[in-house]
PDB file of C-alpha atoms in Angstrom:
ATOM      1  CA  UNK A   1      -7.992 -89.449  61.002  1.00 78.00           C
ATOM      2  CA  UNK A   2     -10.900 -88.005  62.937  1.00 85.00           C
ATOM      3  CA  UNK A   3     -10.412 -84.310  63.778  1.00 88.00           C
ATOM      4  CA  UNK A   4     -12.019 -81.303  65.384  1.00 90.00           C
ATOM      5  CA  UNK A   5     -10.813 -77.721  65.846  1.00 90.00           C
ATOM      6  CA  UNK A   6     -10.253 -78.430  69.564  1.00 91.00           C
ATOM      7  CA  UNK A   7     -11.124 -81.075  72.140  1.00 91.00           C
ATOM      8  CA  UNK A   8     -12.742 -78.872  74.791  1.00 93.00           C
ATOM      9  CA  UNK A   9     -16.076 -77.111  74.190  1.00 94.00           C
ATOM     10  CA  UNK A  10     -18.798 -75.431  76.202  1.00 93.00           C
ATOM     11  CA  UNK A  11     -22.258 -76.880  76.723  1.00 90.00           C
ATOM     12  CA  UNK A  12     -24.552 -75.868  73.813  1.00 89.00           C
ATOM     13  CA  UNK A  13     -21.534 -74.896  71.643  1.00 91.00           C
ATOM     14  CA  UNK A  14     -21.874 -76.480  68.205  1.00 92.00           C
ATOM     15  CA  UNK A  15     -18.736 -77.830  66.545  1.00 93.00           C
ATOM     16  CA  UNK A  16     -17.725 -80.003  63.605  1.00 91.00           C
ATOM     17  CA  UNK A  17     -15.830 -83.266  63.544  1.00 90.00           C
ATOM     18  CA  UNK A  18     -14.428 -84.410  60.238  1.00 86.00           C
ATOM     19  CA  UNK A  19     -12.411 -87.245  58.786  1.00 82.00           C
ATOM     20  CA  UNK A  20      -9.380 -86.329  56.678  1.00 80.00           C
ATOM     21  CA  UNK A  21      -8.286 -88.288  53.610  1.00 76.00           C
ATOM     22  CA  UNK A  22     -11.396 -90.371  53.096  1.00 74.00           C
ATOM     23  CA  UNK A  23     -10.988 -93.075  50.480  1.00 74.00           C
ATOM     24  CA  UNK A  24     -13.268 -92.832  47.451  1.00 75.00           C
ATOM     25  CA  UNK A  25     -16.578 -94.675  47.826  1.00 79.00           C
ATOM     26  CA  UNK A  26     -16.044 -95.150  51.566  1.00 83.00           C
ATOM     27  CA  UNK A  27     -18.979 -96.034  53.799  1.00 86.00           C
ATOM     28  CA  UNK A  28     -18.864 -94.041  57.024  1.00 87.00           C
ATOM     29  CA  UNK A  29     -20.596 -94.493  60.360  1.00 89.00           C
ATOM     30  CA  UNK A  30     -20.025 -92.143  63.275  1.00 89.00           C
ATOM     31  CA  UNK A  31     -21.366 -92.196  66.835  1.00 91.00           C
ATOM     32  CA  UNK A  32     -21.093 -89.131  69.059  1.00 92.00           C
ATOM     33  CA  UNK A  33     -20.974 -90.852  72.451  1.00 92.00           C
ATOM     34  CA  UNK A  34     -24.384 -89.451  73.379  1.00 92.00           C
ATOM     35  CA  UNK A  35     -26.501 -91.991  71.504  1.00 92.00           C
ATOM     36  CA  UNK A  36     -26.615 -90.284  68.092  1.00 91.00           C
ATOM     37  CA  UNK A  37     -25.573 -92.112  64.921  1.00 91.00           C
ATOM     38  CA  UNK A  38     -24.529 -90.568  61.597  1.00 89.00           C
ATOM     39  CA  UNK A  39     -23.797 -92.294  58.273  1.00 87.00           C
ATOM     40  CA  UNK A  40     -22.035 -91.425  55.034  1.00 77.00           C
ATOM     41  CA  UNK A  41     -20.871 -87.955  55.961  1.00 75.00           C
ATOM     42  CA  UNK A  42     -17.261 -86.821  56.112  1.00 73.00           C
ATOM     43  CA  UNK A  43     -18.124 -84.021  58.551  1.00 83.00           C
ATOM     44  CA  UNK A  44     -20.795 -83.808  61.246  1.00 89.00           C
ATOM     45  CA  UNK A  45     -21.960 -80.896  63.381  1.00 91.00           C
ATOM     46  CA  UNK A  46     -22.373 -81.923  67.022  1.00 93.00           C
ATOM     47  CA  UNK A  47     -23.876 -80.081  69.974  1.00 92.00           C
ATOM     48  CA  UNK A  48     -23.952 -81.469  73.509  1.00 93.00           C
ATOM     49  CA  UNK A  49     -26.376 -80.112  76.087  1.00 90.00           C
ATOM     50  CA  UNK A  50     -24.911 -82.022  79.027  1.00 91.00           C
ATOM     51  CA  UNK A  51     -21.384 -81.474  80.353  1.00 92.00           C
ATOM     52  CA  UNK A  52     -19.070 -84.481  80.402  1.00 94.00           C
ATOM     53  CA  UNK A  53     -16.493 -86.415  78.410  1.00 95.00           C
ATOM     54  CA  UNK A  54     -17.630 -87.999  75.158  1.00 95.00           C
ATOM     55  CA  UNK A  55     -15.876 -90.465  72.870  1.00 95.00           C
ATOM     56  CA  UNK A  56     -16.733 -89.842  69.228  1.00 93.00           C
ATOM     57  CA  UNK A  57     -16.095 -92.947  67.128  1.00 92.00           C
ATOM     58  CA  UNK A  58     -15.895 -93.327  63.387  1.00 88.00           C
ATOM     59  CA  UNK A  59     -15.803 -96.458  61.272  1.00 88.00           C
ATOM     60  CA  UNK A  60     -14.766 -96.205  57.631  1.00 86.00           C
ATOM     61  CA  UNK A  61     -15.380 -99.190  55.336  1.00 85.00           C
ATOM     62  CA  UNK A  62     -13.377 -99.221  52.107  1.00 80.00           C
ATOM     63  CA  UNK A  63     -11.115-102.095  51.157  1.00 80.00           C
ATOM     64  CA  UNK A  64     -11.117-102.949  54.819  1.00 81.00           C
ATOM     65  CA  UNK A  65     -12.202-101.331  58.052  1.00 84.00           C
ATOM     66  CA  UNK A  66     -10.579 -98.265  59.567  1.00 83.00           C
ATOM     67  CA  UNK A  67     -11.638 -97.123  63.017  1.00 87.00           C
ATOM     68  CA  UNK A  68     -10.700 -93.940  64.826  1.00 89.00           C
ATOM     69  CA  UNK A  69     -11.933 -92.029  67.847  1.00 91.00           C
ATOM     70  CA  UNK A  70     -11.731 -88.570  69.338  1.00 91.00           C
ATOM     71  CA  UNK A  71     -12.355 -87.647  72.977  1.00 94.00           C
ATOM     72  CA  UNK A  72     -14.011 -84.267  73.655  1.00 94.00           C
ATOM     73  CA  UNK A  73     -14.780 -82.648  76.968  1.00 94.00           C
ATOM     74  CA  UNK A  74     -17.902 -80.532  77.329  1.00 93.00           C
ATOM     75  CA  UNK A  75     -17.660 -77.925  80.079  1.00 93.00           C
ATOM     76  CA  UNK A  76     -20.541 -76.440  81.978  1.00 90.00           C
ATOM     77  CA  UNK A  77     -21.302 -72.770  82.175  1.00 89.00           C
ATOM     78  CA  UNK A  78     -22.263 -71.187  85.478  1.00 90.00           C
ATOM     79  CA  UNK A  79     -25.775 -69.744  85.464  1.00 90.00           C
ATOM     80  CA  UNK A  80     -25.879 -66.414  87.293  1.00 94.00           C
ATOM     81  CA  UNK A  81     -27.886 -66.452  90.530  1.00 94.00           C
ATOM     82  CA  UNK A  82     -28.804 -62.829  91.014  1.00 94.00           C
ATOM     83  CA  UNK A  83     -31.854 -60.780  91.960  1.00 94.00           C
ATOM     84  CA  UNK A  84     -32.759 -57.131  92.371  1.00 94.00           C
ATOM     85  CA  UNK A  85     -35.585 -55.354  94.155  1.00 88.00           C
ATOM     86  CA  UNK A  86     -37.817 -53.729  91.587  1.00 88.00           C
ATOM     87  CA  UNK A  87     -39.756 -51.551  90.931  1.00 91.00           C
ATOM     88  CA  UNK A  88     -38.031 -48.583  92.569  1.00 92.00           C
ATOM     89  CA  UNK A  89     -38.278 -44.809  92.399  1.00 89.00           C
ATOM     90  CA  UNK A  90     -35.633 -42.686  90.720  1.00 89.00           C
ATOM     91  CA  UNK A  91     -32.673 -41.731  92.910  1.00 90.00           C
ATOM     92  CA  UNK A  92     -33.012 -45.108  94.638  1.00 92.00           C
ATOM     93  CA  UNK A  93     -30.003 -47.366  94.294  1.00 94.00           C
ATOM     94  CA  UNK A  94     -30.829 -50.750  92.760  1.00 96.00           C
ATOM     95  CA  UNK A  95     -28.722 -53.345  94.581  1.00 95.00           C
ATOM     96  CA  UNK A  96     -28.160 -56.699  92.882  1.00 95.00           C
ATOM     97  CA  UNK A  97     -28.091 -59.617  95.348  1.00 93.00           C
ATOM     98  CA  UNK A  98     -25.598 -62.078  93.930  1.00 92.00           C
ATOM     99  CA  UNK A  99     -25.322 -65.719  95.007  1.00 93.00           C
ATOM    100  CA  UNK A 100     -23.375 -67.061  92.008  1.00 93.00           C
ATOM    101  CA  UNK A 101     -20.545 -69.406  93.138  1.00 91.00           C
ATOM    102  CA  UNK A 102     -17.403 -67.274  92.672  1.00 91.00           C
ATOM    103  CA  UNK A 103     -14.864 -70.098  92.815  1.00 91.00           C
ATOM    104  CA  UNK A 104     -15.777 -71.223  89.260  1.00 86.00           C
ATOM    105  CA  UNK A 105     -15.815 -67.780  87.668  1.00 92.00           C
ATOM    106  CA  UNK A 106     -13.093 -66.105  85.671  1.00 94.00           C
ATOM    107  CA  UNK A 107     -15.292 -63.039  85.146  1.00 95.00           C
ATOM    108  CA  UNK A 108     -18.684 -61.602  85.962  1.00 94.00           C
ATOM    109  CA  UNK A 109     -20.218 -58.631  84.221  1.00 96.00           C
ATOM    110  CA  UNK A 110     -23.352 -56.526  84.537  1.00 97.00           C
ATOM    111  CA  UNK A 111     -24.813 -54.733  81.530  1.00 98.00           C
ATOM    112  CA  UNK A 112     -27.259 -52.375  83.232  1.00 97.00           C
ATOM    113  CA  UNK A 113     -29.281 -51.805  80.052  1.00 97.00           C
ATOM    114  CA  UNK A 114     -28.646 -48.058  79.949  1.00 97.00           C
ATOM    115  CA  UNK A 115     -25.139 -48.055  78.461  1.00 97.00           C
ATOM    116  CA  UNK A 116     -23.442 -48.605  81.832  1.00 97.00           C
ATOM    117  CA  UNK A 117     -21.448 -51.697  82.835  1.00 97.00           C
ATOM    118  CA  UNK A 118     -19.766 -53.202  85.886  1.00 97.00           C
ATOM    119  CA  UNK A 119     -17.360 -56.100  86.389  1.00 96.00           C
ATOM    120  CA  UNK A 120     -17.926 -56.194  90.140  1.00 94.00           C
ATOM    121  CA  UNK A 121     -19.348 -59.340  91.718  1.00 93.00           C
ATOM    122  CA  UNK A 122     -21.662 -57.243  93.914  1.00 91.00           C
ATOM    123  CA  UNK A 123     -23.074 -54.469  91.791  1.00 95.00           C
ATOM    124  CA  UNK A 124     -25.481 -51.605  92.308  1.00 95.00           C
ATOM    125  CA  UNK A 125     -26.721 -48.873  90.005  1.00 96.00           C
ATOM    126  CA  UNK A 126     -28.837 -45.707  89.914  1.00 95.00           C
ATOM    127  CA  UNK A 127     -31.339 -45.381  87.073  1.00 96.00           C
ATOM    128  CA  UNK A 128     -33.392 -42.680  85.426  1.00 94.00           C
ATOM    129  CA  UNK A 129     -37.127 -43.429  85.186  1.00 94.00           C
ATOM    130  CA  UNK A 130     -37.894 -46.164  82.662  1.00 95.00           C
ATOM    131  CA  UNK A 131     -37.823 -49.900  82.045  1.00 96.00           C
ATOM    132  CA  UNK A 132     -34.473 -51.663  81.689  1.00 97.00           C
ATOM    133  CA  UNK A 133     -33.249 -55.183  80.915  1.00 97.00           C
ATOM    134  CA  UNK A 134     -30.122 -55.944  82.925  1.00 97.00           C
ATOM    135  CA  UNK A 135     -27.879 -58.731  81.688  1.00 97.00           C
ATOM    136  CA  UNK A 136     -25.731 -60.580  84.212  1.00 97.00           C
ATOM    137  CA  UNK A 137     -22.996 -62.473  82.333  1.00 96.00           C
ATOM    138  CA  UNK A 138     -20.778 -65.167  83.857  1.00 95.00           C
ATOM    139  CA  UNK A 139     -17.612 -66.581  82.273  1.00 95.00           C
ATOM    140  CA  UNK A 140     -15.910 -69.724  83.600  1.00 93.00           C
ATOM    141  CA  UNK A 141     -12.175 -70.383  83.549  1.00 91.00           C
ATOM    142  CA  UNK A 142     -12.762 -72.532  80.419  1.00 89.00           C
ATOM    143  CA  UNK A 143     -14.461 -69.618  78.643  1.00 92.00           C
ATOM    144  CA  UNK A 144     -18.044 -70.895  78.938  1.00 94.00           C
ATOM    145  CA  UNK A 145     -20.599 -68.092  79.292  1.00 94.00           C
ATOM    146  CA  UNK A 146     -24.139 -67.847  80.533  1.00 94.00           C
ATOM    147  CA  UNK A 147     -26.500 -64.887  80.809  1.00 95.00           C
ATOM    148  CA  UNK A 148     -29.381 -64.001  83.098  1.00 96.00           C
ATOM    149  CA  UNK A 149     -31.770 -61.139  82.291  1.00 97.00           C
ATOM    150  CA  UNK A 150     -33.355 -59.134  85.095  1.00 97.00           C
ATOM    151  CA  UNK A 151     -36.113 -56.612  84.277  1.00 96.00           C
ATOM    152  CA  UNK A 152     -35.863 -53.328  86.182  1.00 96.00           C
ATOM    153  CA  UNK A 153     -38.616 -50.721  86.388  1.00 95.00           C
ATOM    154  CA  UNK A 154     -37.901 -47.242  87.758  1.00 95.00           C
ATOM    155  CA  UNK A 155     -40.699 -44.759  88.454  1.00 91.00           C
ATOM    156  CA  UNK A 156     -40.464 -40.993  88.633  1.00 89.00           C
ATOM    157  CA  UNK A 157     -40.514 -39.605  92.142  1.00 85.00           C
ATOM    158  CA  UNK A 158     -43.967 -38.411  93.189  1.00 83.00           C
ATOM    159  CA  UNK A 159     -44.606 -34.700  93.560  1.00 85.00           C
ATOM    160  CA  UNK A 160     -46.602 -33.867  96.683  1.00 86.00           C
ATOM    161  CA  UNK A 161     -48.986 -30.934  96.350  1.00 87.00           C
ATOM    162  CA  UNK A 162     -52.308 -30.092  97.984  1.00 86.00           C
ATOM    163  CA  UNK A 163     -54.653 -27.209  98.706  1.00 87.00           C
ATOM    164  CA  UNK A 164     -57.164 -26.340 101.427  1.00 85.00           C
ATOM    165  CA  UNK A 165     -60.547 -24.739 100.802  1.00 87.00           C
ATOM    166  CA  UNK A 166     -59.809 -22.148 103.530  1.00 86.00           C
ATOM    167  CA  UNK A 167     -56.540 -20.997 105.103  1.00 81.00           C
ATOM    168  CA  UNK A 168     -57.777 -20.167 108.608  1.00 81.00           C
ATOM    169  CA  UNK A 169     -60.641 -21.473 110.642  1.00 80.00           C
ATOM    170  CA  UNK A 170     -61.969 -21.756 114.138  1.00 85.00           C
ATOM    171  CA  UNK A 171     -62.713 -25.036 115.848  1.00 81.00           C
ATOM    172  CA  UNK A 172     -64.885 -27.051 114.930  1.00 84.00           C
ATOM    173  CA  UNK A 173     -65.023 -25.674 111.382  1.00 85.00           C
ATOM    174  CA  UNK A 174     -64.349 -28.310 108.726  1.00 85.00           C
ATOM    175  CA  UNK A 175     -61.454 -27.788 106.290  1.00 84.00           C
ATOM    176  CA  UNK A 176     -61.361 -29.750 103.043  1.00 87.00           C
ATOM    177  CA  UNK A 177     -57.942 -30.665 101.683  1.00 85.00           C
ATOM    178  CA  UNK A 178     -57.519 -31.644  98.008  1.00 88.00           C
ATOM    179  CA  UNK A 179     -54.488 -33.498  96.636  1.00 87.00           C
ATOM    180  CA  UNK A 180     -52.893 -32.160  93.454  1.00 87.00           C
ATOM    181  CA  UNK A 181     -49.984 -34.601  93.721  1.00 83.00           C
ATOM    182  CA  UNK A 182     -48.679 -36.383  90.653  1.00 80.00           C
ATOM    183  CA  UNK A 183     -47.093 -39.798  90.066  1.00 72.00           C
ATOM    184  CA  UNK A 184     -48.544 -41.210  93.285  1.00 75.00           C
ATOM    185  CA  UNK A 185     -50.008 -44.593  94.098  1.00 73.00           C
ATOM    186  CA  UNK A 186     -50.956 -43.863  97.706  1.00 79.00           C
ATOM    187  CA  UNK A 187     -51.720 -40.727  99.727  1.00 79.00           C
ATOM    188  CA  UNK A 188     -50.978 -40.484 103.441  1.00 84.00           C
ATOM    189  CA  UNK A 189     -52.241 -37.388 105.224  1.00 83.00           C
ATOM    190  CA  UNK A 190     -50.349 -36.211 108.312  1.00 83.00           C
ATOM    191  CA  UNK A 191     -52.017 -33.245 110.046  1.00 78.00           C
ATOM    192  CA  UNK A 192     -49.535 -32.792 112.887  1.00 76.00           C
ATOM    193  CA  UNK A 193     -52.174 -33.366 115.573  1.00 75.00           C
ATOM    194  CA  UNK A 194     -50.872 -36.708 116.782  1.00 62.00           C
TER     195      UNK A 194
END
């Protein structure tokens, strides 16, 4: 009869169906329940992209007609719904805002892209300066997985440094300040005079 390794698969998981004990010179037609038709093959690789229940039917013609069917269920994965504020400076905690529906999840994992991991639903992480690709991985109770990648960029902390052309002066003498700061995008001068 018509067989498969199991009758429950995940969306986008390829699997084979095959017919055991085919008679010699048999003519085979198989439909996968999703509108695809296959002929003269004793095994067929099938991949469904839409969750649901499908009836796979086979017709074997050889000294008569033999028909058989197999019902498979295709389960959906749960796509992670997660964001993070980026870019950030080093020593700033990156907090991942998670909105993935928990009731369908058997597990959730974060691969922070720096060798660190977390299985917490709400995760956060501190990074060294650099660019990272975080993977958020969901697993349903049926074992279906999905992955979301979140790019994270972490900058070095700026180093504030400046000099003045003179150290003391009398009003209204002009003092020129020069920034020697590094890793800065913006300078804000505060002179303490309100």
